[in-house]
């Protein structure tokens, strides 16, 4: 056996390196600790996202259910395919879909609250500008969001309220990035038409 063969043999016997950041291996004896870290990192922002969709009280239950579901389905998570954040938000969004009535009420409340909030400061780069635009749009036309299709609503709210990038939304929903972008474009146009029909007609 050559030195090269020996090196390759030893390397092949080693376990794969532990991914860093938000792509942990959710296996092994320390899996509970890994989930505890994920919970500490994502539970609070996830609760804010879900609270705006279904209300604060229901959001508490959905956050817990999200992490319980994720733990039970941990063998299905592939860190090479998606970040844990996107995977968790995908589970949370699927669970939130069962509570459409609460979500509609939450959208109405968001519309009322949005009228009392000051405008955001201008963003400094294209990605943040897109997110701020989505946030302002979502608050201003919350009643119309309730009339969107389930898929379109998920894309808009994951972008605007959860703050996910288009890539993260694609991973969360299991759809291509191009589909996310086309849905966002269509949703924004549709909602602007719904809320400003006269202005939209002037541009047609």
PDB file of C-alpha atoms in Angstrom:
ATOM      1  CA  UNK A   1       0.000   0.000   0.000  1.00  0.00           C
ATOM      2  CA  UNK A   2       1.372   3.405  -0.937  1.00  0.00           C
ATOM      3  CA  UNK A   3       1.474   6.463   1.282  1.00  0.00           C
ATOM      4  CA  UNK A   4      -1.333   7.949  -0.792  1.00  0.00           C
ATOM      5  CA  UNK A   5      -3.464   4.847  -0.357  1.00  0.00           C
ATOM      6  CA  UNK A   6      -2.862   4.867   3.399  1.00  0.00           C
ATOM      7  CA  UNK A   7      -3.799   8.541   3.675  1.00  0.00           C
ATOM      8  CA  UNK A   8      -6.992   8.028   1.702  1.00  0.00           C
ATOM      9  CA  UNK A   9      -7.881   4.981   3.802  1.00  0.00           C
ATOM     10  CA  UNK A  10      -7.435   6.844   7.074  1.00  0.00           C
ATOM     11  CA  UNK A  11      -9.342   9.870   5.781  1.00  0.00           C
ATOM     12  CA  UNK A  12     -12.137   7.611   4.605  1.00  0.00           C
ATOM     13  CA  UNK A  13     -12.518   6.186   8.109  1.00  0.00           C
ATOM     14  CA  UNK A  14     -13.054   9.612   9.643  1.00  0.00           C
ATOM     15  CA  UNK A  15     -16.551  10.972  10.183  1.00  0.00           C
ATOM     16  CA  UNK A  16     -17.549  13.946   8.018  1.00  0.00           C
ATOM     17  CA  UNK A  17     -16.653  17.313   9.548  1.00  0.00           C
ATOM     18  CA  UNK A  18     -19.347  19.014  11.601  1.00  0.00           C
ATOM     19  CA  UNK A  19     -20.946  21.826   9.564  1.00  0.00           C
ATOM     20  CA  UNK A  20     -20.612  25.245  11.095  1.00  0.00           C
ATOM     21  CA  UNK A  21     -23.153  28.015  11.517  1.00  0.00           C
ATOM     22  CA  UNK A  22     -26.774  27.154  10.843  1.00  0.00           C
ATOM     23  CA  UNK A  23     -26.173  23.765   9.204  1.00  0.00           C
ATOM     24  CA  UNK A  24     -25.534  21.307  12.064  1.00  0.00           C
ATOM     25  CA  UNK A  25     -25.732  17.542  11.797  1.00  0.00           C
ATOM     26  CA  UNK A  26     -28.878  16.750  13.794  1.00  0.00           C
ATOM     27  CA  UNK A  27     -27.670  13.319  14.779  1.00  0.00           C
ATOM     28  CA  UNK A  28     -25.496  11.777  17.441  1.00  0.00           C
ATOM     29  CA  UNK A  29     -25.531  11.794  21.239  1.00  0.00           C
ATOM     30  CA  UNK A  30     -25.470  15.616  21.483  1.00  0.00           C
ATOM     31  CA  UNK A  31     -28.561  16.140  19.325  1.00  0.00           C
ATOM     32  CA  UNK A  32     -30.590  17.505  22.257  1.00  0.00           C
ATOM     33  CA  UNK A  33     -27.971  20.183  22.862  1.00  0.00           C
ATOM     34  CA  UNK A  34     -27.996  21.077  19.174  1.00  0.00           C
ATOM     35  CA  UNK A  35     -31.765  21.541  19.244  1.00  0.00           C
ATOM     36  CA  UNK A  36     -31.458  23.614  22.402  1.00  0.00           C
ATOM     37  CA  UNK A  37     -29.071  25.949  20.584  1.00  0.00           C
ATOM     38  CA  UNK A  38     -31.415  26.134  17.579  1.00  0.00           C
ATOM     39  CA  UNK A  39     -34.289  26.967  19.905  1.00  0.00           C
ATOM     40  CA  UNK A  40     -32.301  29.727  21.628  1.00  0.00           C
ATOM     41  CA  UNK A  41     -31.346  31.161  18.243  1.00  0.00           C
ATOM     42  CA  UNK A  42     -34.649  30.992  16.385  1.00  0.00           C
ATOM     43  CA  UNK A  43     -37.570  30.696  18.835  1.00  0.00           C
ATOM     44  CA  UNK A  44     -38.013  34.419  19.552  1.00  0.00           C
ATOM     45  CA  UNK A  45     -37.962  35.676  15.931  1.00  0.00           C
ATOM     46  CA  UNK A  46     -40.090  32.704  14.903  1.00  0.00           C
ATOM     47  CA  UNK A  47     -42.654  33.621  17.557  1.00  0.00           C
ATOM     48  CA  UNK A  48     -42.792  37.196  16.209  1.00  0.00           C
ATOM     49  CA  UNK A  49     -43.376  35.847  12.700  1.00  0.00           C
ATOM     50  CA  UNK A  50     -46.089  33.419  13.789  1.00  0.00           C
ATOM     51  CA  UNK A  51     -47.747  35.929  16.130  1.00  0.00           C
ATOM     52  CA  UNK A  52     -48.339  38.267  13.212  1.00  0.00           C
ATOM     53  CA  UNK A  53     -49.917  35.425  11.271  1.00  0.00           C
ATOM     54  CA  UNK A  54     -52.066  33.691  13.901  1.00  0.00           C
ATOM     55  CA  UNK A  55     -51.867  35.769  17.094  1.00  0.00           C
ATOM     56  CA  UNK A  56     -49.497  35.698  20.067  1.00  0.00           C
ATOM     57  CA  UNK A  57     -51.256  32.987  22.066  1.00  0.00           C
ATOM     58  CA  UNK A  58     -51.445  30.547  19.166  1.00  0.00           C
ATOM     59  CA  UNK A  59     -47.869  31.408  18.207  1.00  0.00           C
ATOM     60  CA  UNK A  60     -46.553  30.035  21.519  1.00  0.00           C
ATOM     61  CA  UNK A  61     -48.101  26.664  20.751  1.00  0.00           C
ATOM     62  CA  UNK A  62     -46.899  26.692  17.154  1.00  0.00           C
ATOM     63  CA  UNK A  63     -43.289  27.458  18.122  1.00  0.00           C
ATOM     64  CA  UNK A  64     -43.310  24.513  20.509  1.00  0.00           C
ATOM     65  CA  UNK A  65     -44.985  22.300  17.920  1.00  0.00           C
ATOM     66  CA  UNK A  66     -42.452  23.386  15.291  1.00  0.00           C
ATOM     67  CA  UNK A  67     -39.479  22.277  17.357  1.00  0.00           C
ATOM     68  CA  UNK A  68     -41.174  19.058  18.470  1.00  0.00           C
ATOM     69  CA  UNK A  69     -41.964  18.242  14.840  1.00  0.00           C
ATOM     70  CA  UNK A  70     -38.423  19.116  13.805  1.00  0.00           C
ATOM     71  CA  UNK A  71     -36.988  16.848  16.493  1.00  0.00           C
ATOM     72  CA  UNK A  72     -39.183  13.950  15.396  1.00  0.00           C
ATOM     73  CA  UNK A  73     -38.243  14.549  11.749  1.00  0.00           C
ATOM     74  CA  UNK A  74     -34.549  15.292  12.380  1.00  0.00           C
ATOM     75  CA  UNK A  75     -33.472  12.334  10.238  1.00  0.00           C
ATOM     76  CA  UNK A  76     -35.014  14.063   7.207  1.00  0.00           C
ATOM     77  CA  UNK A  77     -32.876  17.189   7.611  1.00  0.00           C
ATOM     78  CA  UNK A  78     -29.893  17.438   5.263  1.00  0.00           C
ATOM     79  CA  UNK A  79     -27.465  20.269   6.123  1.00  0.00           C
ATOM     80  CA  UNK A  80     -26.081  20.109   2.600  1.00  0.00           C
ATOM     81  CA  UNK A  81     -29.496  20.998   1.198  1.00  0.00           C
ATOM     82  CA  UNK A  82     -30.710  23.834   3.438  1.00  0.00           C
ATOM     83  CA  UNK A  83     -29.848  25.799   6.541  1.00  0.00           C
ATOM     84  CA  UNK A  84     -31.635  24.760   9.722  1.00  0.00           C
ATOM     85  CA  UNK A  85     -33.316  28.175   9.826  1.00  0.00           C
ATOM     86  CA  UNK A  86     -35.050  27.613   6.494  1.00  0.00           C
ATOM     87  CA  UNK A  87     -35.980  24.046   7.461  1.00  0.00           C
ATOM     88  CA  UNK A  88     -37.544  25.210  10.743  1.00  0.00           C
ATOM     89  CA  UNK A  89     -39.480  28.048   9.107  1.00  0.00           C
ATOM     90  CA  UNK A  90     -40.775  25.624   6.511  1.00  0.00           C
ATOM     91  CA  UNK A  91     -42.185  23.454   9.288  1.00  0.00           C
ATOM     92  CA  UNK A  92     -43.601  26.484  11.090  1.00  0.00           C
ATOM     93  CA  UNK A  93     -45.271  27.752   7.928  1.00  0.00           C
ATOM     94  CA  UNK A  94     -46.862  24.375   7.233  1.00  0.00           C
ATOM     95  CA  UNK A  95     -48.250  24.304  10.765  1.00  0.00           C
ATOM     96  CA  UNK A  96     -49.533  27.887  10.465  1.00  0.00           C
ATOM     97  CA  UNK A  97     -51.529  26.958   7.381  1.00  0.00           C
ATOM     98  CA  UNK A  98     -53.911  25.044   9.633  1.00  0.00           C
ATOM     99  CA  UNK A  99     -54.944  28.287  11.284  1.00  0.00           C
ATOM    100  CA  UNK A 100     -56.204  30.342   8.363  1.00  0.00           C
ATOM    101  CA  UNK A 101     -58.953  32.070  10.339  1.00  0.00           C
ATOM    102  CA  UNK A 102     -56.532  33.225  13.023  1.00  0.00           C
ATOM    103  CA  UNK A 103     -54.140  34.377  10.326  1.00  0.00           C
ATOM    104  CA  UNK A 104     -56.804  36.490   8.627  1.00  0.00           C
ATOM    105  CA  UNK A 105     -57.668  38.108  11.964  1.00  0.00           C
ATOM    106  CA  UNK A 106     -53.969  38.735  12.542  1.00  0.00           C
ATOM    107  CA  UNK A 107     -53.653  40.401   9.157  1.00  0.00           C
ATOM    108  CA  UNK A 108     -56.555  42.711   9.986  1.00  0.00           C
ATOM    109  CA  UNK A 109     -54.910  43.621  13.307  1.00  0.00           C
ATOM    110  CA  UNK A 110     -51.617  44.226  11.527  1.00  0.00           C
ATOM    111  CA  UNK A 111     -53.333  46.626   9.146  1.00  0.00           C
ATOM    112  CA  UNK A 112     -54.699  48.630  12.090  1.00  0.00           C
ATOM    113  CA  UNK A 113     -51.355  48.628  13.917  1.00  0.00           C
ATOM    114  CA  UNK A 114     -49.497  49.609  10.766  1.00  0.00           C
ATOM    115  CA  UNK A 115     -51.430  52.850  10.519  1.00  0.00           C
ATOM    116  CA  UNK A 116     -50.037  53.875  13.915  1.00  0.00           C
ATOM    117  CA  UNK A 117     -46.395  53.018  13.190  1.00  0.00           C
ATOM    118  CA  UNK A 118     -43.845  55.526  11.787  1.00  0.00           C
ATOM    119  CA  UNK A 119     -42.269  54.946   8.413  1.00  0.00           C
ATOM    120  CA  UNK A 120     -39.028  52.971   8.271  1.00  0.00           C
ATOM    121  CA  UNK A 121     -35.766  54.733   7.488  1.00  0.00           C
ATOM    122  CA  UNK A 122     -34.458  54.302   3.954  1.00  0.00           C
ATOM    123  CA  UNK A 123     -32.384  51.185   3.388  1.00  0.00           C
ATOM    124  CA  UNK A 124     -28.749  51.272   2.272  1.00  0.00           C
ATOM    125  CA  UNK A 125     -28.516  48.312  -0.064  1.00  0.00           C
ATOM    126  CA  UNK A 126     -30.696  46.474  -2.540  1.00  0.00           C
ATOM    127  CA  UNK A 127     -31.415  43.418  -0.409  1.00  0.00           C
ATOM    128  CA  UNK A 128     -32.446  45.425   2.650  1.00  0.00           C
ATOM    129  CA  UNK A 129     -34.395  47.831   0.453  1.00  0.00           C
ATOM    130  CA  UNK A 130     -36.353  44.906  -0.970  1.00  0.00           C
ATOM    131  CA  UNK A 131     -37.091  43.607   2.535  1.00  0.00           C
ATOM    132  CA  UNK A 132     -38.182  46.997   3.857  1.00  0.00           C
ATOM    133  CA  UNK A 133     -40.360  47.475   0.793  1.00  0.00           C
ATOM    134  CA  UNK A 134     -41.983  44.107   1.490  1.00  0.00           C
ATOM    135  CA  UNK A 135     -42.535  45.011   5.160  1.00  0.00           C
ATOM    136  CA  UNK A 136     -44.174  48.325   4.323  1.00  0.00           C
ATOM    137  CA  UNK A 137     -46.273  46.695   1.628  1.00  0.00           C
ATOM    138  CA  UNK A 138     -47.376  43.869   3.929  1.00  0.00           C
ATOM    139  CA  UNK A 139     -48.518  46.228   6.680  1.00  0.00           C
ATOM    140  CA  UNK A 140     -50.218  48.680   4.363  1.00  0.00           C
ATOM    141  CA  UNK A 141     -52.263  46.146   2.460  1.00  0.00           C
ATOM    142  CA  UNK A 142     -52.693  43.436   5.093  1.00  0.00           C
ATOM    143  CA  UNK A 143     -56.433  43.015   4.400  1.00  0.00           C
ATOM    144  CA  UNK A 144     -55.717  42.158   0.775  1.00  0.00           C
ATOM    145  CA  UNK A 145     -53.091  39.574   1.771  1.00  0.00           C
ATOM    146  CA  UNK A 146     -55.886  37.412   3.145  1.00  0.00           C
ATOM    147  CA  UNK A 147     -57.206  37.021  -0.408  1.00  0.00           C
ATOM    148  CA  UNK A 148     -53.895  35.721  -1.775  1.00  0.00           C
ATOM    149  CA  UNK A 149     -53.346  32.071  -2.572  1.00  0.00           C
ATOM    150  CA  UNK A 150     -51.679  30.064   0.169  1.00  0.00           C
ATOM    151  CA  UNK A 151     -48.383  29.791  -1.703  1.00  0.00           C
ATOM    152  CA  UNK A 152     -48.202  33.476  -2.582  1.00  0.00           C
ATOM    153  CA  UNK A 153     -49.042  34.506   0.989  1.00  0.00           C
ATOM    154  CA  UNK A 154     -46.344  32.230   2.412  1.00  0.00           C
ATOM    155  CA  UNK A 155     -43.689  33.692   0.106  1.00  0.00           C
ATOM    156  CA  UNK A 156     -44.618  37.276   0.924  1.00  0.00           C
ATOM    157  CA  UNK A 157     -44.806  36.811   4.697  1.00  0.00           C
ATOM    158  CA  UNK A 158     -41.661  34.698   4.979  1.00  0.00           C
ATOM    159  CA  UNK A 159     -39.843  37.466   3.143  1.00  0.00           C
ATOM    160  CA  UNK A 160     -41.392  40.432   4.920  1.00  0.00           C
ATOM    161  CA  UNK A 161     -42.234  39.215   8.422  1.00  0.00           C
ATOM    162  CA  UNK A 162     -39.753  36.383   8.983  1.00  0.00           C
ATOM    163  CA  UNK A 163     -36.988  38.271   7.184  1.00  0.00           C
ATOM    164  CA  UNK A 164     -35.860  35.288   5.120  1.00  0.00           C
ATOM    165  CA  UNK A 165     -33.895  35.799   1.930  1.00  0.00           C
ATOM    166  CA  UNK A 166     -35.284  34.499  -1.352  1.00  0.00           C
ATOM    167  CA  UNK A 167     -32.915  31.524  -1.117  1.00  0.00           C
ATOM    168  CA  UNK A 168     -34.061  30.742   2.437  1.00  0.00           C
ATOM    169  CA  UNK A 169     -37.719  31.028   1.405  1.00  0.00           C
ATOM    170  CA  UNK A 170     -37.076  28.643  -1.472  1.00  0.00           C
ATOM    171  CA  UNK A 171     -35.469  26.154   0.917  1.00  0.00           C
ATOM    172  CA  UNK A 172     -38.255  26.571   3.481  1.00  0.00           C
ATOM    173  CA  UNK A 173     -41.021  25.906   0.962  1.00  0.00           C
ATOM    174  CA  UNK A 174     -39.141  23.437  -1.213  1.00  0.00           C
ATOM    175  CA  UNK A 175     -39.513  25.478  -4.406  1.00  0.00           C
ATOM    176  CA  UNK A 176     -36.990  27.013  -6.842  1.00  0.00           C
ATOM    177  CA  UNK A 177     -35.556  30.463  -6.101  1.00  0.00           C
ATOM    178  CA  UNK A 178     -36.919  31.673  -9.426  1.00  0.00           C
ATOM    179  CA  UNK A 179     -40.416  30.690  -8.328  1.00  0.00           C
ATOM    180  CA  UNK A 180     -40.015  32.710  -5.124  1.00  0.00           C
ATOM    181  CA  UNK A 181     -38.944  35.777  -7.079  1.00  0.00           C
ATOM    182  CA  UNK A 182     -41.715  35.458  -9.634  1.00  0.00           C
ATOM    183  CA  UNK A 183     -44.307  35.033  -6.880  1.00  0.00           C
ATOM    184  CA  UNK A 184     -43.012  38.085  -5.047  1.00  0.00           C
ATOM    185  CA  UNK A 185     -43.197  40.117  -8.242  1.00  0.00           C
ATOM    186  CA  UNK A 186     -46.710  38.903  -8.991  1.00  0.00           C
ATOM    187  CA  UNK A 187     -47.911  39.405  -5.412  1.00  0.00           C
ATOM    188  CA  UNK A 188     -46.619  42.959  -5.189  1.00  0.00           C
ATOM    189  CA  UNK A 189     -48.207  43.855  -8.486  1.00  0.00           C
ATOM    190  CA  UNK A 190     -51.490  42.158  -7.536  1.00  0.00           C
ATOM    191  CA  UNK A 191     -51.672  43.843  -4.153  1.00  0.00           C
ATOM    192  CA  UNK A 192     -50.898  47.253  -5.575  1.00  0.00           C
ATOM    193  CA  UNK A 193     -53.676  46.774  -8.101  1.00  0.00           C
ATOM    194  CA  UNK A 194     -56.063  45.739  -5.335  1.00  0.00           C
ATOM    195  CA  UNK A 195     -55.220  48.733  -3.167  1.00  0.00           C
ATOM    196  CA  UNK A 196     -54.705  51.399  -5.846  1.00  0.00           C
ATOM    197  CA  UNK A 197     -56.850  50.344  -8.808  1.00  0.00           C
ATOM    198  CA  UNK A 198     -57.139  53.812 -10.301  1.00  0.00           C
ATOM    199  CA  UNK A 199     -53.383  54.312 -10.304  1.00  0.00           C
ATOM    200  CA  UNK A 200     -52.831  50.830 -11.728  1.00  0.00           C
ATOM    201  CA  UNK A 201     -55.340  51.464 -14.507  1.00  0.00           C
ATOM    202  CA  UNK A 202     -53.604  54.720 -15.413  1.00  0.00           C
ATOM    203  CA  UNK A 203     -50.412  52.748 -16.075  1.00  0.00           C
ATOM    204  CA  UNK A 204     -52.049  50.041 -18.192  1.00  0.00           C
TER     205      UNK A 204
END
